[in-house]
GROMACS .gro file of C-alpha atoms in nm:
model
  251
    1MET     CA    1  -2.525   0.802  -0.399
    2ASN     CA    2  -2.398   1.017  -0.690
    3SER     CA    3  -2.326   0.728  -0.928
    4ASP     CA    4  -2.427   0.960  -1.218
    5SER     CA    5  -2.101   1.148  -1.162
    6GLY     CA    6  -1.897   0.827  -1.198
    7VAL     CA    7  -1.846   0.767  -0.827
    8ARG     CA    8  -2.076   0.648  -0.551
    9LEU     CA    9  -2.080   0.637  -0.173
   10GLU     CA   10  -2.237   0.355   0.028
   11CYS     CA   11  -2.250   0.354   0.408
   12ASP     CA   12  -2.303   0.041   0.618
   13GLY     CA   13  -2.272   0.122   0.986
   14PRO     CA   14  -1.910   0.212   1.065
   15VAL     CA   15  -1.787   0.140   0.711
   16ALA     CA   16  -1.824   0.366   0.409
   17THR     CA   17  -1.729   0.248   0.061
   18VAL     CA   18  -1.636   0.489  -0.215
   19THR     CA   19  -1.651   0.324  -0.556
   20LEU     CA   20  -1.527   0.468  -0.882
   21CYS     CA   21  -1.782   0.336  -1.131
   22ARG     CA   22  -1.670   0.412  -1.484
   23PRO     CA   23  -1.528   0.069  -1.566
   24ASP     CA   24  -1.567   0.122  -1.939
   25VAL     CA   25  -1.287   0.383  -1.927
   26LEU     CA   26  -1.091   0.213  -1.645
   27ASN     CA   27  -1.237   0.460  -1.395
   28ALA     CA   28  -1.063   0.756  -1.553
   29GLN     CA   29  -1.135   1.062  -1.341
   30THR     CA   30  -1.311   1.390  -1.422
   31PRO     CA   31  -1.373   1.717  -1.233
   32ASP     CA   32  -1.734   1.606  -1.186
   33MET     CA   33  -1.604   1.298  -1.001
   34TRP     CA   34  -1.379   1.516  -0.786
   35ARG     CA   35  -1.671   1.739  -0.695
   36ALA     CA   36  -1.874   1.436  -0.589
   37LEU     CA   37  -1.579   1.295  -0.395
   38ARG     CA   38  -1.531   1.625  -0.211
   39ASN     CA   39  -1.898   1.629  -0.118
   40PHE     CA   40  -1.880   1.279   0.027
   41ALA     CA   41  -1.684   1.411   0.323
   42GLY     CA   42  -1.992   1.596   0.441
   43GLU     CA   43  -2.225   1.303   0.377
   44LEU     CA   44  -2.062   1.056   0.612
   45THR     CA   45  -2.259   0.972   0.923
   46GLY     CA   46  -2.097   1.016   1.259
   47ASP     CA   47  -2.057   0.647   1.320
   48VAL     CA   48  -1.831   0.591   1.016
   49ARG     CA   49  -1.486   0.481   1.123
   50VAL     CA   50  -1.339   0.327   0.807
   51VAL     CA   51  -1.359   0.436   0.444
   52VAL     CA   52  -1.272   0.190   0.168
   53VAL     CA   53  -1.188   0.336  -0.175
   54ARG     CA   54  -1.218   0.096  -0.468
   55GLY     CA   55  -1.274   0.086  -0.841
   56GLU     CA   56  -1.520  -0.122  -1.045
   57GLY     CA   57  -1.391  -0.352  -1.313
   58ARG     CA   58  -1.032  -0.419  -1.421
   59ALA     CA   59  -0.871  -0.106  -1.277
   60PHE     CA   60  -0.865   0.111  -0.968
   61SER     CA   61  -0.828   0.424  -1.184
   62ALA     CA   62  -0.631   0.488  -1.501
   63GLY     CA   63  -0.592   0.854  -1.403
   64LEU     CA   64  -0.726   1.170  -1.554
   65ASP     CA   65  -0.979   1.125  -1.836
   66ARG     CA   66  -0.793   1.299  -2.117
   67ALA     CA   67  -1.125   1.376  -2.283
   68VAL     CA   68  -1.180   1.652  -2.023
   69LEU     CA   69  -0.849   1.829  -2.088
   70GLY     CA   70  -1.020   2.047  -2.345
   71GLY     CA   71  -1.300   2.137  -2.103
   72GLY     CA   72  -1.341   2.461  -1.917
   73ASP     CA   73  -1.219   2.325  -1.582
   74PHE     CA   74  -0.871   2.297  -1.734
   75THR     CA   75  -0.849   2.532  -2.031
   76ASP     CA   76  -0.970   2.824  -1.819
   77LEU     CA   77  -0.686   2.781  -1.573
   78ALA     CA   78  -0.434   2.955  -1.796
   79ALA     CA   79  -0.662   3.254  -1.837
   80LEU     CA   80  -0.742   3.297  -1.469
   81PRO     CA   81  -0.542   3.513  -1.227
   82ASP     CA   82  -0.296   3.300  -1.037
   83ASP     CA   83  -0.491   3.308  -0.713
   84ARG     CA   84  -0.820   3.203  -0.876
   85ALA     CA   85  -0.644   2.930  -1.073
   86ALA     CA   86  -0.490   2.802  -0.751
   87ASP     CA   87  -0.830   2.809  -0.581
   88ARG     CA   88  -0.977   2.593  -0.857
   89ILE     CA   89  -0.700   2.338  -0.805
   90LEU     CA   90  -0.765   2.356  -0.432
   91GLY     CA   91  -1.119   2.244  -0.505
   92PHE     CA   92  -0.983   1.946  -0.696
   93GLN     CA   93  -0.742   1.863  -0.410
   94GLU     CA   94  -1.024   1.860  -0.157
   95ALA     CA   95  -1.163   1.548  -0.330
   96PHE     CA   96  -0.850   1.368  -0.207
   97THR     CA   97  -0.731   1.543   0.107
   98TRP     CA   98  -1.037   1.466   0.319
   99LEU     CA   99  -0.919   1.105   0.318
  100ARG     CA  100  -0.655   1.218   0.567
  101ARG     CA  101  -0.920   1.314   0.823
  102PRO     CA  102  -0.800   1.228   1.174
  103ASP     CA  103  -1.124   1.055   1.273
  104LEU     CA  104  -1.112   0.805   0.986
  105ILE     CA  105  -0.891   0.515   0.875
  106THR     CA  106  -0.899   0.507   0.496
  107ILE     CA  107  -0.807   0.204   0.288
  108ALA     CA  108  -0.743   0.186  -0.086
  109ALA     CA  109  -0.816  -0.151  -0.247
  110VAL     CA  110  -0.623  -0.138  -0.570
  111GLN     CA  111  -0.644  -0.371  -0.871
  112GLY     CA  112  -0.504  -0.307  -1.218
  113TYR     CA  113  -0.401   0.044  -1.306
  114ALA     CA  114  -0.360   0.323  -1.049
  115ILE     CA  115  -0.209   0.589  -1.270
  116GLY     CA  116  -0.170   0.964  -1.209
  117ALA     CA  117  -0.480   1.079  -1.028
  118GLY     CA  118  -0.556   0.713  -0.954
  119PHE     CA  119  -0.219   0.671  -0.784
  120GLN     CA  120  -0.271   0.993  -0.589
  121LEU     CA  121  -0.615   0.876  -0.476
  122ALA     CA  122  -0.456   0.556  -0.341
  123LEU     CA  123  -0.180   0.761  -0.178
  124GLY     CA  124  -0.442   0.980  -0.012
  125CYS     CA  125  -0.557   0.680   0.188
  126ASP     CA  126  -0.390   0.571   0.511
  127LEU     CA  127  -0.347   0.208   0.398
  128ARG     CA  128  -0.317   0.035   0.063
  129ILE     CA  129  -0.395  -0.325  -0.031
  130LEU     CA  130  -0.277  -0.415  -0.380
  131ALA     CA  131  -0.387  -0.697  -0.601
  132ASP     CA  132  -0.096  -0.874  -0.761
  133ASP     CA  133  -0.191  -0.727  -1.099
  134ALA     CA  134  -0.167  -0.366  -0.976
  135LYS     CA  135   0.046  -0.117  -1.165
  136LEU     CA  136   0.115   0.224  -1.016
  137ALA     CA  137   0.256   0.534  -1.185
  138MET     CA  138   0.279   0.908  -1.128
  139ALA     CA  139   0.231   0.992  -1.493
  140GLU     CA  140   0.157   1.366  -1.485
  141VAL     CA  141   0.498   1.443  -1.633
  142THR     CA  142   0.392   1.272  -1.955
  143LEU     CA  143   0.127   1.545  -1.998
  144GLY     CA  144   0.371   1.822  -1.908
  145LEU     CA  145   0.197   1.859  -1.571
  146VAL     CA  146   0.291   1.806  -1.206
  147PRO     CA  147   0.119   1.587  -0.944
  148ASP     CA  148  -0.120   1.830  -0.775
  149LEU     CA  149  -0.376   1.619  -0.590
  150GLY     CA  150  -0.195   1.580  -0.258
  151GLY     CA  151   0.033   1.296  -0.363
  152THR     CA  152   0.384   1.440  -0.349
  153LYS     CA  153   0.430   1.468   0.029
  154ARG     CA  154   0.279   1.127   0.096
  155LEU     CA  155   0.498   0.970  -0.170
  156VAL     CA  156   0.815   1.114  -0.015
  157GLU     CA  157   0.697   1.005   0.331
  158LEU     CA  158   0.647   0.646   0.211
  159ILE     CA  159   0.949   0.588  -0.013
  160GLY     CA  160   1.193   0.877   0.040
  161TYR     CA  161   1.295   1.167  -0.179
  162ALA     CA  162   1.516   0.990  -0.433
  163ARG     CA  163   1.269   0.716  -0.516
  164ALA     CA  164   0.979   0.963  -0.526
  165LEU     CA  165   1.173   1.193  -0.760
  166GLU     CA  166   1.256   0.907  -0.991
  167LEU     CA  167   0.892   0.792  -1.015
  168CYS     CA  168   0.758   1.142  -1.068
  169VAL     CA  169   1.005   1.260  -1.331
  170THR     CA  170   1.006   0.938  -1.533
  171GLY     CA  171   0.638   0.841  -1.497
  172ARG     CA  172   0.738   0.476  -1.501
  173ARG     CA  173   0.500   0.203  -1.387
  174VAL     CA  174   0.563   0.008  -1.069
  175ALA     CA  175   0.430  -0.346  -1.039
  176ALA     CA  176   0.273  -0.469  -0.716
  177ASP     CA  177   0.578  -0.665  -0.596
  178GLU     CA  178   0.808  -0.366  -0.636
  179ALA     CA  179   0.549  -0.140  -0.476
  180ALA     CA  180   0.548  -0.366  -0.172
  181THR     CA  181   0.926  -0.364  -0.152
  182MET     CA  182   0.928   0.015  -0.175
  183GLY     CA  183   0.673   0.051   0.104
  184LEU     CA  184   0.380   0.168  -0.112
  185ALA     CA  185   0.164  -0.133  -0.015
  186ASN     CA  186   0.066  -0.270   0.321
  187LEU     CA  187  -0.028  -0.600   0.159
  188VAL     CA  188  -0.022  -0.764  -0.184
  189VAL     CA  189  -0.273  -1.041  -0.250
  190PRO     CA  190  -0.400  -1.240  -0.550
  191ALA     CA  191  -0.656  -1.034  -0.738
  192ALA     CA  192  -0.934  -1.277  -0.649
  193ASP     CA  193  -0.858  -1.227  -0.280
  194LEU     CA  194  -0.867  -0.844  -0.283
  195PRO     CA  195  -1.225  -0.810  -0.148
  196SER     CA  196  -1.174  -1.060   0.134
  197ALA     CA  197  -0.836  -0.919   0.230
  198THR     CA  198  -0.986  -0.572   0.241
  199ALA     CA  199  -1.273  -0.697   0.458
  200ASP     CA  200  -1.025  -0.860   0.693
  201LEU     CA  201  -0.830  -0.535   0.734
  202VAL     CA  202  -1.148  -0.337   0.794
  203ALA     CA  203  -1.253  -0.585   1.062
  204ALA     CA  204  -0.912  -0.560   1.226
  205VAL     CA  205  -0.930  -0.180   1.239
  206LEU     CA  206  -1.283  -0.188   1.377
  207SER     CA  207  -1.178  -0.428   1.654
  208GLY     CA  208  -0.978  -0.152   1.819
  209ASN     CA  209  -1.120   0.112   2.052
  210ARG     CA  210  -1.230   0.404   1.830
  211ASP     CA  211  -1.083   0.681   2.042
  212ALA     CA  212  -0.754   0.493   2.085
  213VAL     CA  213  -0.733   0.447   1.709
  214ILE     CA  214  -0.790   0.820   1.654
  215GLU     CA  215  -0.521   0.908   1.910
  216ILE     CA  216  -0.276   0.662   1.753
  217LYS     CA  217  -0.335   0.799   1.404
  218ALA     CA  218  -0.273   1.152   1.530
  219LEU     CA  219   0.051   1.049   1.701
  220LEU     CA  220   0.186   0.874   1.394
  221ALA     CA  221   0.066   1.136   1.143
  222THR     CA  222   0.258   1.410   1.320
  223ALA     CA  223   0.560   1.209   1.441
  224ALA     CA  224   0.788   1.298   1.151
  225ASP     CA  225   0.750   1.671   1.220
  226ARG     CA  226   0.821   1.639   1.596
  227THR     CA  227   1.144   1.621   1.789
  228TYR     CA  228   1.186   1.318   2.015
  229PRO     CA  229   1.099   1.521   2.328
  230ASP     CA  230   0.792   1.666   2.154
  231ALA     CA  231   0.684   1.318   2.042
  232ASP     CA  232   0.732   1.183   2.393
  233ARG     CA  233   0.519   1.467   2.531
  234ALA     CA  234   0.246   1.401   2.275
  235GLU     CA  235   0.239   1.036   2.376
  236ARG     CA  236   0.208   1.132   2.745
  237GLU     CA  237  -0.073   1.372   2.676
  238ALA     CA  238  -0.260   1.118   2.462
  239GLN     CA  239  -0.223   0.847   2.723
  240VAL     CA  240  -0.348   1.074   2.999
  241ARG     CA  241  -0.661   1.144   2.793
  242ARG     CA  242  -0.717   0.771   2.738
  243ALA     CA  243  -0.659   0.680   3.105
  244LYS     CA  244  -0.899   0.948   3.227
  245THR     CA  245  -1.164   0.831   2.983
  246LEU     CA  246  -1.122   0.464   3.062
  247PHE     CA  247  -1.051   0.468   3.432
  248GLY     CA  248  -1.132   0.809   3.566
  249THR     CA  249  -1.372   1.096   3.531
  250GLY     CA  250  -1.266   1.202   3.183
  251ASP     CA  251  -1.225   1.561   3.304
   0.00000   0.00000   0.00000
């Protein structure tokens, strides 16, 4: 679906695959792609449990297509009132933030460049598998811009404030091996093995009880913002729900 926008969605039972399909420009992103990505959230069937995000060709995504910087989606921002400009950016963000949905496990399969918006798209996913040729960078600073597609909080969560600050203010590129050391990758594999490694991870996620997986994701996603007593209570409450569903009345 929607391949004319440069991105397509394919659903196969419990697995949905989102593919950036502009390989001639290394899957550089446009507002039209973001609108299509945002709409995908409403197109998923209820049985989808895992979403894989990938790019065709040599790169995951080389970031924002600079050809669109002169277009109305961007040039109008400066002329809009602050609240309307912020609302437009919110629409862009929604292309990325739905990947954090509590009922889904989302996996980025990254080869080649994941730069700027491409890096933030990978960060929007729960898990990241990198090919050994992957290169990541938060390059917005090189355009005089800031990362604004939901990537800053996730980056700090994964690698800490100091490392996140360094990457964002320098825009430097991080190779796959360093990314793994930092904690940006769950797994690094030879580029030829990226599809099979992704399929293996999808199968492993699907082997778990769906409701248990959803509860576990919720516990972990909120753990950093809880005190220890609050986290303990959340675990108790989640386990009671699971026990009643599995062994009791579910009331």
